[in-house]
PDB file of C-alpha atoms in Angstrom:
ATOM      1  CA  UNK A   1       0.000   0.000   0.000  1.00  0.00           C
ATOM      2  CA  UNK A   2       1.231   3.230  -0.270  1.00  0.00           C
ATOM      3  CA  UNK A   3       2.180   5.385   2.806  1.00  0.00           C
ATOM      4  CA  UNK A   4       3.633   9.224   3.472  1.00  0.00           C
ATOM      5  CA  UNK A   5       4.120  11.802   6.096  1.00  0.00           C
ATOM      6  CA  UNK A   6       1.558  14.658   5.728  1.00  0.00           C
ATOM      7  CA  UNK A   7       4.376  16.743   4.669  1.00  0.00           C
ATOM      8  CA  UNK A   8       4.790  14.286   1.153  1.00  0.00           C
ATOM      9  CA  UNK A   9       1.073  14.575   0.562  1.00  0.00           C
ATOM     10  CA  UNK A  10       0.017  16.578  -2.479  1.00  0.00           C
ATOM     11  CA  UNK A  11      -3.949  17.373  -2.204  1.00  0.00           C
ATOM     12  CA  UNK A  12      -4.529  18.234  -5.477  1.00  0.00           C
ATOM     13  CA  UNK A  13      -7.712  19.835  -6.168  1.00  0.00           C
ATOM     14  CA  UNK A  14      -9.684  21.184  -9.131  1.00  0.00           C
ATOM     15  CA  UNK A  15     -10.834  24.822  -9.508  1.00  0.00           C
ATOM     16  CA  UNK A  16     -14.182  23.928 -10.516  1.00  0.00           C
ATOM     17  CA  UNK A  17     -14.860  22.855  -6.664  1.00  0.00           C
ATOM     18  CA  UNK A  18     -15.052  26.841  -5.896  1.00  0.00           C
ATOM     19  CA  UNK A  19     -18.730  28.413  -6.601  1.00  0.00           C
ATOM     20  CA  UNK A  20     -18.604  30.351  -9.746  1.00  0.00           C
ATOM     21  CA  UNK A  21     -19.884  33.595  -8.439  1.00  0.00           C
ATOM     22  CA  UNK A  22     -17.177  33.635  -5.592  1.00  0.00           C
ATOM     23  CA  UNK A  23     -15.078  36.993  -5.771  1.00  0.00           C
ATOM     24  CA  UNK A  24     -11.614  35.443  -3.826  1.00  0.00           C
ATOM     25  CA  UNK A  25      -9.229  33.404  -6.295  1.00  0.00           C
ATOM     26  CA  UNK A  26      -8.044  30.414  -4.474  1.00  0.00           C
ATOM     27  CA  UNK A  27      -6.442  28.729  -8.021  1.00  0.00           C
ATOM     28  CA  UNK A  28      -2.655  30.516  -6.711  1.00  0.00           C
ATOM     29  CA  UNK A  29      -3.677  30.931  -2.478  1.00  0.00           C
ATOM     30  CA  UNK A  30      -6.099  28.551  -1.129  1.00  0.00           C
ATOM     31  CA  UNK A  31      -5.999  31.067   2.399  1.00  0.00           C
ATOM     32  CA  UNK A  32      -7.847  33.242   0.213  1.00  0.00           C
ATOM     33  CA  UNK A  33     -10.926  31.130   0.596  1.00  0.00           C
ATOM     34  CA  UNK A  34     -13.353  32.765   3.132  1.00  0.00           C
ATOM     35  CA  UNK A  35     -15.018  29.878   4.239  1.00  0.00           C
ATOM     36  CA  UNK A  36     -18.429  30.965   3.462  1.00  0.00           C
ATOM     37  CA  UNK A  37     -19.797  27.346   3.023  1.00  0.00           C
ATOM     38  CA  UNK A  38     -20.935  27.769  -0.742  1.00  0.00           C
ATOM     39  CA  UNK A  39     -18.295  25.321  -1.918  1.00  0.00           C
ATOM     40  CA  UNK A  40     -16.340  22.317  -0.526  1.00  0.00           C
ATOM     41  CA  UNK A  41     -13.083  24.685  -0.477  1.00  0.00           C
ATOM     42  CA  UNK A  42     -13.312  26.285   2.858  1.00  0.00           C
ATOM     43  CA  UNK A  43     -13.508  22.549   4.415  1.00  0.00           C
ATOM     44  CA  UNK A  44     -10.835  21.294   2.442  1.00  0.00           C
ATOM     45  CA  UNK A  45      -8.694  24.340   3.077  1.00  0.00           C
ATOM     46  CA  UNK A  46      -9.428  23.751   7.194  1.00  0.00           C
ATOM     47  CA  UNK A  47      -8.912  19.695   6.701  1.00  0.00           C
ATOM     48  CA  UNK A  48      -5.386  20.783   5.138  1.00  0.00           C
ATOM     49  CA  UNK A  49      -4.610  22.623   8.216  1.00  0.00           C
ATOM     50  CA  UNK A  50      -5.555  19.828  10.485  1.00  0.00           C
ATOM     51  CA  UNK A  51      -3.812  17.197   8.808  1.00  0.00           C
ATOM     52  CA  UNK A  52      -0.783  19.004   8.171  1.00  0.00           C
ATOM     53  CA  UNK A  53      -1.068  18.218   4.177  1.00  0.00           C
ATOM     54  CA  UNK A  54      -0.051  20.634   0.868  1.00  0.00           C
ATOM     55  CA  UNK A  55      -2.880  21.595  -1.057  1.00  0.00           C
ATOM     56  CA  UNK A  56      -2.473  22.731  -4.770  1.00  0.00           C
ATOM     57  CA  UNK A  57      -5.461  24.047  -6.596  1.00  0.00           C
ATOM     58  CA  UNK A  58      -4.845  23.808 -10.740  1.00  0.00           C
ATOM     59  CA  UNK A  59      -7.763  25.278 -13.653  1.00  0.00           C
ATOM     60  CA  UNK A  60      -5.968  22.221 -15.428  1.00  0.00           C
ATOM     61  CA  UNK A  61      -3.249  19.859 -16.431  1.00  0.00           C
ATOM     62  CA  UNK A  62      -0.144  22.472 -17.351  1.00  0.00           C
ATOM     63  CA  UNK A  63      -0.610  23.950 -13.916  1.00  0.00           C
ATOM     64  CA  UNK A  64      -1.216  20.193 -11.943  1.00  0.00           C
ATOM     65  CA  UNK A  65       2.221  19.583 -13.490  1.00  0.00           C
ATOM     66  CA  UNK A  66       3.853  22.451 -12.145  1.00  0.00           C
ATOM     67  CA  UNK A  67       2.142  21.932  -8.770  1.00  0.00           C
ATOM     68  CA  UNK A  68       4.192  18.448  -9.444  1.00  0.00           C
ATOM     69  CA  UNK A  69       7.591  20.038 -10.183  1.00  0.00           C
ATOM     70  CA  UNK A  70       7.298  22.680  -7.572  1.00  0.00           C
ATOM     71  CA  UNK A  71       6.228  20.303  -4.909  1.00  0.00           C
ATOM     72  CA  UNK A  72       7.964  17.103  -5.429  1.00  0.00           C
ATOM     73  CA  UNK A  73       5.072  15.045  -3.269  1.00  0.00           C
ATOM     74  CA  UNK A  74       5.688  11.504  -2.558  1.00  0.00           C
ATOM     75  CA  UNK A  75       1.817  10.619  -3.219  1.00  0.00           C
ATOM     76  CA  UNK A  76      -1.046  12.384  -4.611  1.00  0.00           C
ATOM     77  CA  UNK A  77      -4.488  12.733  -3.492  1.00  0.00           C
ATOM     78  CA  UNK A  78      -6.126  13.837  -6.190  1.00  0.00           C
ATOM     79  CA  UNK A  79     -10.183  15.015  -6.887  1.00  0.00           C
ATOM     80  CA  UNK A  80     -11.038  15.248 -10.489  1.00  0.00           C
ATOM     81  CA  UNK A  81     -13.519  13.910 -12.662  1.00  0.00           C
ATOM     82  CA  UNK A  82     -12.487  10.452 -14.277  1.00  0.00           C
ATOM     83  CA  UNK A  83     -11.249  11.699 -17.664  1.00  0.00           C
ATOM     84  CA  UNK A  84      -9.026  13.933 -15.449  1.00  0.00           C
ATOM     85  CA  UNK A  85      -7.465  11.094 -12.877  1.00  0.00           C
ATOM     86  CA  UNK A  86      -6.650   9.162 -16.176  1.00  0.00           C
ATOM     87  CA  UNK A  87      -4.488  11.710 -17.880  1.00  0.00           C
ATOM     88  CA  UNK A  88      -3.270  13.144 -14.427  1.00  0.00           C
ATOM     89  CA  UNK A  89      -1.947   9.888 -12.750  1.00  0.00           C
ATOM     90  CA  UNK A  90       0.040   9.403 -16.599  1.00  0.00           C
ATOM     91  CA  UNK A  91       0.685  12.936 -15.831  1.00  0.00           C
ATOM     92  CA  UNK A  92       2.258  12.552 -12.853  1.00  0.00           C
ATOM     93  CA  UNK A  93       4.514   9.443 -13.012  1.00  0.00           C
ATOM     94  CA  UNK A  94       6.655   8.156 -11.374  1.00  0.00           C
ATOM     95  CA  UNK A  95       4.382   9.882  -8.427  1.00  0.00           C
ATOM     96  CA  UNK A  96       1.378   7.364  -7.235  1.00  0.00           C
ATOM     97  CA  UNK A  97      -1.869   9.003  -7.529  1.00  0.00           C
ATOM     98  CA  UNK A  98      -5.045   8.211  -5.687  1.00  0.00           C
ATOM     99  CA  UNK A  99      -8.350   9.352  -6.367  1.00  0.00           C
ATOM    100  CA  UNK A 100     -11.383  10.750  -5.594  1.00  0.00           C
ATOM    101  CA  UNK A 101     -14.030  11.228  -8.389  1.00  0.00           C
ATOM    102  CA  UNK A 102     -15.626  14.603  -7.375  1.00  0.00           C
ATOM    103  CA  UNK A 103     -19.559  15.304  -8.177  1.00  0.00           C
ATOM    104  CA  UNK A 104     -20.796  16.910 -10.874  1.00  0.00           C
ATOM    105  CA  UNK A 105     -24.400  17.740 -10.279  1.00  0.00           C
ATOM    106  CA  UNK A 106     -24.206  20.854 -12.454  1.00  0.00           C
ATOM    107  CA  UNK A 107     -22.069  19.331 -14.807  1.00  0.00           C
ATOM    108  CA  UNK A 108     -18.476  18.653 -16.285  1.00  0.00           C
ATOM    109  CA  UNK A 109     -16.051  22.215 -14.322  1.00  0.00           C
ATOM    110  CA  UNK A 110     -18.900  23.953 -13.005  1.00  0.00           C
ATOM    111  CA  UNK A 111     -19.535  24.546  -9.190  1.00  0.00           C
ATOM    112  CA  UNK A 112     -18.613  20.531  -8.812  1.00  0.00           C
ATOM    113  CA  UNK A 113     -18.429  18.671  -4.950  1.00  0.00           C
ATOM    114  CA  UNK A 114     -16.688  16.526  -3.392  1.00  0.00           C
ATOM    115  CA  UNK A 115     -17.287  14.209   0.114  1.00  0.00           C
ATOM    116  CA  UNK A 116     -15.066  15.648   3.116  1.00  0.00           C
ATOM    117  CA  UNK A 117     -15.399  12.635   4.898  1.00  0.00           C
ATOM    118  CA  UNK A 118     -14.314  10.693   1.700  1.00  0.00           C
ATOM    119  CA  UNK A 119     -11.166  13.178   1.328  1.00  0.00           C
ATOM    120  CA  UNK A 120     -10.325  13.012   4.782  1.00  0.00           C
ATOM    121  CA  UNK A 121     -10.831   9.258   5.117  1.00  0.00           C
ATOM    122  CA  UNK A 122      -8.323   8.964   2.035  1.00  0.00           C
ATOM    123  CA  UNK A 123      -5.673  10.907   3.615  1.00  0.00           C
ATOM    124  CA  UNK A 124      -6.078   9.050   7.007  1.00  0.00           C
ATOM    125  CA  UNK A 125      -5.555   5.940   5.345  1.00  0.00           C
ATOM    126  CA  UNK A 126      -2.211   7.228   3.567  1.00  0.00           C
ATOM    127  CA  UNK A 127      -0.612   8.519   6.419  1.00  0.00           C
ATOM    128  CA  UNK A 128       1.668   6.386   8.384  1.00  0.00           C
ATOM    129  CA  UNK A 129       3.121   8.251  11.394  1.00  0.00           C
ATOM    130  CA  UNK A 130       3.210   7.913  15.401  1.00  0.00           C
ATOM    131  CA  UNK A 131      -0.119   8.467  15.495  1.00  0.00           C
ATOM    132  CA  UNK A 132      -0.759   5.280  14.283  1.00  0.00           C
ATOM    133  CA  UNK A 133      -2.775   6.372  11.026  1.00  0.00           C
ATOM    134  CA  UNK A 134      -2.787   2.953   8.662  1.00  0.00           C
ATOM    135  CA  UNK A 135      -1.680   3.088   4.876  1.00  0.00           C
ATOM    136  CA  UNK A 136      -4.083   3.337   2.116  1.00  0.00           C
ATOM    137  CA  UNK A 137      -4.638   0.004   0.434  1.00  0.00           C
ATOM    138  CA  UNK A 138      -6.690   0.669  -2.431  1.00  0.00           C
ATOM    139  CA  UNK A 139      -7.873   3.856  -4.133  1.00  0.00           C
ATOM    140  CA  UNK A 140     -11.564   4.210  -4.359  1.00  0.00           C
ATOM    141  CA  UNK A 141     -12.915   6.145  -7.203  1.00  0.00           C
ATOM    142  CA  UNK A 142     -10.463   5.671  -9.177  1.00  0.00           C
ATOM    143  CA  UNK A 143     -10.502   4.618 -12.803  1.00  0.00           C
ATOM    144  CA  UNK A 144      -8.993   2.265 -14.632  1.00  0.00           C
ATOM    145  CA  UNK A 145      -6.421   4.001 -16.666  1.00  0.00           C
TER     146      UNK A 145
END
């Protein structure tokens, strides 16, 4: 299975999560969120914080792949829609890549959602430290590639 320190964890996040009619950019500062509750970012912004884990926010795949350079994560949690995992865990190799499909209830990159529970329950399961956190074993939502 594969295991990292919250400091080696990428959360790599799409831009659609943030409602379309919010005013504060997050794509380049994810603190400039104001946790207003309109979109999954302000919980997934605090969830960073508690776990200790980077977050990267990209409006697509030339700017997830500079998150990758400028990073250098040993895993990554990614939330995309399927098409998006495919091409980003090719993307990202050598670098595993988990995934969580995120919801789409408006459609494809437009004010999608994701489960907090499912996001943190993914990085709980990839974290191996003193605390005793166990290592992921299988990636759910994720597609075959």
């Amino acid at each position: 299975g594969f295991k990292s320190r919250p400091e080696g964890l990428l959360l790599l996040l799409p831009h659609c999560l943030q409602f379309h009619g919010c005013p504060h950019r997050v794509t380049f500062a994810i603190d400039n969120c104001r946790k207003c509750g309109q979109c999954p970012i302000g919980g997934l912004s605090a969830l960073s914080t508690e776990l200790g884990v980077s977050v990267g926010i990209a409006t697509g795949g030339t700017l997830a792949r500079r998150l990758l350079r400028e990073r250098n994560p040993e895993i990554v949690l990614a939330v995309a829609c399927p098409r998006d995992l495919g091409q980003g865990v090719l993307d990202a190799l050598p670098v595993p890549v988990l995934g969580v499909t995120n919801l789409r209830p408006h459609g494809d990159c437009f004010d999608t959602e994701v489960p907090l529970d499912e996001v943190r329950d993914m990085i709980l399961r990839v974290m191996s430290d003193e605390r005793g956190f166990s290592r992921a074993v299988s990636p759910q939502g994720f597609p075959e590639v």
